[in-house]
Amino acid sequence: MAEQLGSGARALGIVAPLAELVWALADLERRLTLGLSVALSEENTTMDQWRILEALDRLDSPTMGELAEVSGMANASLSRTVDSLEDSASAFRLPTATDRRRITVHLSDRGRQRLARIREIVSAWGQTIEHRLGADAVTALVEAAGTAARALEDTPRKP
């Protein structure tokens, strides 16, 4: 499987190991995202909506800025996603009591029910992927990705 994932990079003449890793991870992410997107469509939910519902469940009345930071989404995309969650009565926004200009986002009861159904879908999808890859491979991938993400957390970025 590693050869398949890195084959796009090699076909383009990219032979540096880290460059091949970037290509392989991008291909893996694309394949996983596509499969999960199809699964989430059962609940008429997008990946971004699922991520925001999960964040709302884990955070205590986050502001839009906090949601943007946690999700990594651009403000415009985040606003559209929260708008769609409001339209489906899954979430709602409220101004804070201390500063009415600051808006917090909350998970509604309907949103909690929706998230429970989504988690069942995600769990079933995850079991399918684990069956195809093997539990050891999934564990190794998750651990390696987490280790790499933590190690690169403070990597300087170009302004």
Short mmCIF file of N, CA and C in Angstrom, two decimals, residues 11-121:
data_model
loop_
_atom_site.label_atom_id
_atom_site.label_comp_id
_atom_site.label_asym_id
_atom_site.label_seq_id
_atom_site.Cartn_x
_atom_site.Cartn_y
_atom_site.Cartn_z
N ALA A 11 5.87 9.26 -9.80
CA ALA A 11 5.51 9.46 -11.21
C ALA A 11 5.88 10.86 -11.67
N LEU A 12 5.87 11.81 -10.75
CA LEU A 12 6.22 13.19 -11.08
C LEU A 12 7.71 13.47 -10.87
N GLY A 13 8.47 12.44 -10.52
CA GLY A 13 9.90 12.62 -10.34
C GLY A 13 10.28 13.17 -8.98
N ILE A 14 9.38 13.14 -8.03
CA ILE A 14 9.67 13.60 -6.68
C ILE A 14 10.21 12.40 -5.91
N VAL A 15 11.46 12.48 -5.50
CA VAL A 15 12.07 11.32 -4.85
C VAL A 15 12.49 11.58 -3.41
N ALA A 16 12.40 12.81 -2.94
CA ALA A 16 12.76 13.09 -1.55
C ALA A 16 11.75 12.39 -0.64
N PRO A 17 12.23 11.65 0.37
CA PRO A 17 11.31 10.89 1.22
C PRO A 17 10.20 11.72 1.85
N LEU A 18 10.52 12.91 2.35
CA LEU A 18 9.47 13.72 2.96
C LEU A 18 8.48 14.24 1.94
N ALA A 19 8.95 14.52 0.74
CA ALA A 19 8.03 14.95 -0.32
C ALA A 19 7.08 13.80 -0.66
N GLU A 20 7.62 12.59 -0.72
CA GLU A 20 6.77 11.43 -0.98
C GLU A 20 5.77 11.24 0.16
N LEU A 21 6.22 11.49 1.39
CA LEU A 21 5.32 11.38 2.53
C LEU A 21 4.16 12.36 2.40
N VAL A 22 4.46 13.59 2.02
CA VAL A 22 3.40 14.59 1.86
C VAL A 22 2.39 14.12 0.81
N TRP A 23 2.89 13.61 -0.30
CA TRP A 23 1.99 13.11 -1.35
C TRP A 23 1.17 11.93 -0.83
N ALA A 24 1.83 11.01 -0.13
CA ALA A 24 1.14 9.82 0.37
C ALA A 24 0.06 10.21 1.37
N LEU A 25 0.39 11.13 2.28
CA LEU A 25 -0.60 11.56 3.27
C LEU A 25 -1.76 12.30 2.62
N ALA A 26 -1.46 13.12 1.62
CA ALA A 26 -2.53 13.84 0.91
C ALA A 26 -3.46 12.85 0.21
N ASP A 27 -2.88 11.82 -0.40
CA ASP A 27 -3.69 10.81 -1.08
C ASP A 27 -4.52 10.03 -0.07
N LEU A 28 -3.91 9.66 1.04
CA LEU A 28 -4.64 8.94 2.09
C LEU A 28 -5.77 9.80 2.64
N GLU A 29 -5.48 11.07 2.91
CA GLU A 29 -6.51 11.98 3.42
C GLU A 29 -7.66 12.11 2.44
N ARG A 30 -7.34 12.21 1.16
CA ARG A 30 -8.38 12.33 0.13
C ARG A 30 -9.27 11.09 0.12
N ARG A 31 -8.66 9.93 0.19
CA ARG A 31 -9.43 8.68 0.16
C ARG A 31 -10.29 8.51 1.41
N LEU A 32 -9.71 8.80 2.57
CA LEU A 32 -10.48 8.69 3.81
C LEU A 32 -11.62 9.70 3.84
N THR A 33 -11.33 10.93 3.43
CA THR A 33 -12.35 11.98 3.43
C THR A 33 -13.50 11.63 2.49
N LEU A 34 -13.17 11.11 1.33
CA LEU A 34 -14.22 10.73 0.38
C LEU A 34 -15.12 9.66 0.98
N GLY A 35 -14.52 8.63 1.57
CA GLY A 35 -15.32 7.57 2.17
C GLY A 35 -16.17 8.05 3.33
N LEU A 36 -15.59 8.88 4.18
CA LEU A 36 -16.34 9.40 5.32
C LEU A 36 -17.43 10.36 4.86
N SER A 37 -17.16 11.15 3.84
CA SER A 37 -18.18 12.07 3.31
C SER A 37 -19.39 11.30 2.80
N VAL A 38 -19.14 10.21 2.12
CA VAL A 38 -20.25 9.37 1.63
C VAL A 38 -21.04 8.83 2.82
N ALA A 39 -20.35 8.35 3.85
CA ALA A 39 -21.03 7.82 5.03
C ALA A 39 -21.84 8.91 5.73
N LEU A 40 -21.27 10.10 5.87
CA LEU A 40 -21.97 11.20 6.55
C LEU A 40 -23.19 11.68 5.77
N SER A 41 -23.20 11.45 4.48
CA SER A 41 -24.34 11.89 3.68
C SER A 41 -25.63 11.18 4.09
N GLU A 42 -25.51 10.03 4.76
CA GLU A 42 -26.69 9.33 5.30
C GLU A 42 -27.46 10.24 6.26
N GLU A 43 -26.74 11.09 6.96
CA GLU A 43 -27.35 12.01 7.93
C GLU A 43 -27.42 13.42 7.35
N ASN A 44 -27.20 13.53 6.04
CA ASN A 44 -27.21 14.83 5.36
C ASN A 44 -26.26 15.80 6.06
N THR A 45 -25.05 15.32 6.32
CA THR A 45 -24.05 16.08 7.07
C THR A 45 -22.75 16.13 6.28
N THR A 46 -22.09 17.28 6.33
CA THR A 46 -20.78 17.42 5.70
C THR A 46 -19.69 17.16 6.73
N MET A 47 -18.47 16.98 6.25
CA MET A 47 -17.32 16.81 7.15
C MET A 47 -17.19 18.02 8.07
N ASP A 48 -17.31 19.22 7.50
CA ASP A 48 -17.17 20.43 8.30
C ASP A 48 -18.25 20.52 9.37
N GLN A 49 -19.49 20.17 9.03
CA GLN A 49 -20.56 20.20 10.02
C GLN A 49 -20.28 19.22 11.15
N TRP A 50 -19.82 18.03 10.80
CA TRP A 50 -19.49 17.03 11.82
C TRP A 50 -18.39 17.55 12.74
N ARG A 51 -17.35 18.12 12.16
CA ARG A 51 -16.23 18.63 12.96
C ARG A 51 -16.71 19.73 13.92
N ILE A 52 -17.56 20.61 13.44
CA ILE A 52 -18.03 21.70 14.29
C ILE A 52 -18.97 21.16 15.37
N LEU A 53 -19.84 20.23 15.03
CA LEU A 53 -20.70 19.62 16.06
C LEU A 53 -19.85 18.96 17.15
N GLU A 54 -18.81 18.24 16.74
CA GLU A 54 -17.91 17.62 17.72
C GLU A 54 -17.24 18.68 18.59
N ALA A 55 -16.77 19.75 17.98
CA ALA A 55 -16.12 20.83 18.74
C ALA A 55 -17.10 21.46 19.72
N LEU A 56 -18.32 21.69 19.28
CA LEU A 56 -19.32 22.30 20.17
C LEU A 56 -19.63 21.39 21.35
N ASP A 57 -19.62 20.09 21.12
CA ASP A 57 -19.88 19.15 22.20
C ASP A 57 -18.74 19.12 23.21
N ARG A 58 -17.53 19.36 22.76
CA ARG A 58 -16.35 19.27 23.64
C ARG A 58 -16.01 20.59 24.33
N LEU A 59 -16.37 21.70 23.71
CA LEU A 59 -16.02 23.01 24.25
C LEU A 59 -17.21 23.61 24.98
N ASP A 60 -16.94 24.51 25.89
CA ASP A 60 -18.01 25.15 26.65
C ASP A 60 -18.35 26.49 26.01
N SER A 61 -19.38 26.52 25.20
CA SER A 61 -19.86 27.75 24.56
C SER A 61 -18.73 28.53 23.90
N PRO A 62 -18.07 27.95 22.92
CA PRO A 62 -16.93 28.64 22.29
C PRO A 62 -17.37 29.85 21.48
N THR A 63 -16.47 30.80 21.36
CA THR A 63 -16.70 31.91 20.44
C THR A 63 -16.39 31.42 19.03
N MET A 64 -16.78 32.22 18.05
CA MET A 64 -16.46 31.86 16.66
C MET A 64 -14.95 31.79 16.48
N GLY A 65 -14.21 32.69 17.13
CA GLY A 65 -12.75 32.68 17.03
C GLY A 65 -12.16 31.40 17.59
N GLU A 66 -12.68 30.95 18.73
CA GLU A 66 -12.21 29.70 19.32
C GLU A 66 -12.53 28.51 18.41
N LEU A 67 -13.72 28.52 17.82
CA LEU A 67 -14.08 27.45 16.88
C LEU A 67 -13.16 27.45 15.67
N ALA A 68 -12.84 28.64 15.17
CA ALA A 68 -11.94 28.74 14.01
C ALA A 68 -10.57 28.16 14.35
N GLU A 69 -10.09 28.47 15.54
CA GLU A 69 -8.77 27.98 15.96
C GLU A 69 -8.76 26.46 16.11
N VAL A 70 -9.77 25.92 16.76
CA VAL A 70 -9.84 24.48 17.00
C VAL A 70 -10.05 23.70 15.70
N SER A 71 -10.89 24.24 14.83
CA SER A 71 -11.23 23.51 13.60
C SER A 71 -10.24 23.74 12.47
N GLY A 72 -9.49 24.85 12.54
CA GLY A 72 -8.59 25.18 11.45
C GLY A 72 -9.30 25.74 10.23
N MET A 73 -10.57 26.06 10.39
CA MET A 73 -11.36 26.57 9.27
C MET A 73 -11.20 28.08 9.14
N ALA A 74 -11.28 28.56 7.91
CA ALA A 74 -11.28 30.00 7.67
C ALA A 74 -12.60 30.58 8.19
N ASN A 75 -12.56 31.85 8.59
CA ASN A 75 -13.75 32.47 9.18
C ASN A 75 -14.98 32.38 8.27
N ALA A 76 -14.81 32.63 6.98
CA ALA A 76 -15.96 32.60 6.06
C ALA A 76 -16.55 31.19 5.98
N SER A 77 -15.70 30.18 5.88
CA SER A 77 -16.18 28.79 5.83
C SER A 77 -16.85 28.40 7.13
N LEU A 78 -16.25 28.81 8.23
CA LEU A 78 -16.83 28.52 9.54
C LEU A 78 -18.20 29.16 9.67
N SER A 79 -18.33 30.41 9.27
CA SER A 79 -19.62 31.10 9.35
C SER A 79 -20.68 30.38 8.54
N ARG A 80 -20.33 29.95 7.32
CA ARG A 80 -21.29 29.21 6.48
C ARG A 80 -21.69 27.89 7.15
N THR A 81 -20.71 27.23 7.75
CA THR A 81 -21.00 25.95 8.40
C THR A 81 -21.91 26.15 9.60
N VAL A 82 -21.61 27.14 10.43
CA VAL A 82 -22.46 27.41 11.59
C VAL A 82 -23.85 27.87 11.13
N ASP A 83 -23.92 28.66 10.07
CA ASP A 83 -25.22 29.05 9.51
C ASP A 83 -26.04 27.81 9.15
N SER A 84 -25.40 26.85 8.50
CA SER A 84 -26.13 25.64 8.09
C SER A 84 -26.57 24.83 9.31
N LEU A 85 -25.75 24.82 10.36
CA LEU A 85 -26.14 24.13 11.59
C LEU A 85 -27.29 24.84 12.28
N GLU A 86 -27.32 26.16 12.20
CA GLU A 86 -28.45 26.91 12.74
C GLU A 86 -29.71 26.64 11.93
N ASP A 87 -29.57 26.59 10.61
CA ASP A 87 -30.72 26.32 9.74
C ASP A 87 -31.37 24.98 10.05
N SER A 88 -30.58 24.02 10.47
CA SER A 88 -31.12 22.69 10.81
C SER A 88 -31.44 22.57 12.30
N ALA A 89 -31.36 23.68 13.02
CA ALA A 89 -31.64 23.73 14.47
C ALA A 89 -30.69 22.84 15.27
N SER A 90 -29.48 22.63 14.76
CA SER A 90 -28.48 21.82 15.46
C SER A 90 -27.61 22.67 16.39
N ALA A 91 -27.55 23.97 16.11
CA ALA A 91 -26.73 24.88 16.91
C ALA A 91 -27.40 26.25 16.91
N PHE A 92 -26.97 27.07 17.86
CA PHE A 92 -27.47 28.44 17.91
C PHE A 92 -26.38 29.35 18.47
N ARG A 93 -26.48 30.63 18.13
CA ARG A 93 -25.51 31.63 18.59
C ARG A 93 -26.17 32.55 19.60
N LEU A 94 -25.36 32.98 20.56
CA LEU A 94 -25.82 33.94 21.57
C LEU A 94 -24.70 34.91 21.88
N PRO A 95 -25.05 36.16 22.17
CA PRO A 95 -24.01 37.09 22.63
C PRO A 95 -23.64 36.74 24.08
N THR A 96 -22.40 37.03 24.46
CA THR A 96 -22.00 36.78 25.85
C THR A 96 -22.64 37.82 26.75
N ALA A 97 -22.80 37.46 28.01
CA ALA A 97 -23.44 38.37 28.97
C ALA A 97 -22.55 39.58 29.26
N THR A 98 -21.24 39.40 29.23
CA THR A 98 -20.33 40.48 29.58
C THR A 98 -19.99 41.39 28.41
N ASP A 99 -20.00 40.87 27.21
CA ASP A 99 -19.67 41.67 26.03
C ASP A 99 -20.59 41.22 24.89
N ARG A 100 -21.62 41.98 24.65
CA ARG A 100 -22.65 41.59 23.68
C ARG A 100 -22.11 41.52 22.25
N ARG A 101 -20.89 42.03 22.03
CA ARG A 101 -20.29 41.94 20.69
C ARG A 101 -19.68 40.57 20.44
N ARG A 102 -19.34 39.87 21.52
CA ARG A 102 -18.77 38.52 21.39
C ARG A 102 -19.91 37.51 21.27
N ILE A 103 -19.80 36.68 20.26
CA ILE A 103 -20.85 35.69 19.99
C ILE A 103 -20.32 34.30 20.33
N THR A 104 -21.12 33.57 21.09
CA THR A 104 -20.77 32.19 21.39
C THR A 104 -21.71 31.26 20.62
N VAL A 105 -21.24 30.05 20.38
CA VAL A 105 -22.03 29.07 19.64
C VAL A 105 -22.33 27.90 20.58
N HIS A 106 -23.56 27.42 20.51
CA HIS A 106 -24.02 26.37 21.42
C HIS A 106 -24.64 25.23 20.63
N LEU A 107 -24.49 24.04 21.16
CA LEU A 107 -25.10 22.85 20.59
C LEU A 107 -26.52 22.73 21.15
N SER A 108 -27.50 22.61 20.29
CA SER A 108 -28.89 22.47 20.73
C SER A 108 -29.18 21.00 21.09
N ASP A 109 -30.32 20.76 21.71
CA ASP A 109 -30.72 19.38 22.00
C ASP A 109 -30.83 18.58 20.71
N ARG A 110 -31.39 19.20 19.70
CA ARG A 110 -31.51 18.54 18.39
C ARG A 110 -30.11 18.24 17.82
N GLY A 111 -29.18 19.17 18.03
CA GLY A 111 -27.81 18.96 17.59
C GLY A 111 -27.14 17.80 18.30
N ARG A 112 -27.43 17.64 19.60
CA ARG A 112 -26.88 16.52 20.36
C ARG A 112 -27.41 15.19 19.81
N GLN A 113 -28.70 15.16 19.50
CA GLN A 113 -29.30 13.95 18.93
C GLN A 113 -28.68 13.65 17.56
N ARG A 114 -28.52 14.68 16.77
CA ARG A 114 -27.91 14.52 15.45
C ARG A 114 -26.48 14.01 15.58
N LEU A 115 -25.73 14.58 16.53
CA LEU A 115 -24.34 14.16 16.73
C LEU A 115 -24.27 12.70 17.17
N ALA A 116 -25.21 12.26 17.99
CA ALA A 116 -25.23 10.85 18.40
C ALA A 116 -25.41 9.94 17.19
N ARG A 117 -26.30 10.31 16.28
CA ARG A 117 -26.49 9.51 15.06
C ARG A 117 -25.24 9.55 14.18
N ILE A 118 -24.63 10.72 14.09
CA ILE A 118 -23.41 10.87 13.28
C ILE A 118 -22.29 10.02 13.86
N ARG A 119 -22.16 10.00 15.17
CA ARG A 119 -21.12 9.19 15.80
C ARG A 119 -21.29 7.70 15.49
N GLU A 120 -22.54 7.25 15.41
CA GLU A 120 -22.79 5.85 15.03
C GLU A 120 -22.31 5.60 13.61
N ILE A 121 -22.59 6.55 12.71
CA ILE A 121 -22.16 6.43 11.31
C ILE A 121 -20.64 6.42 11.22
#
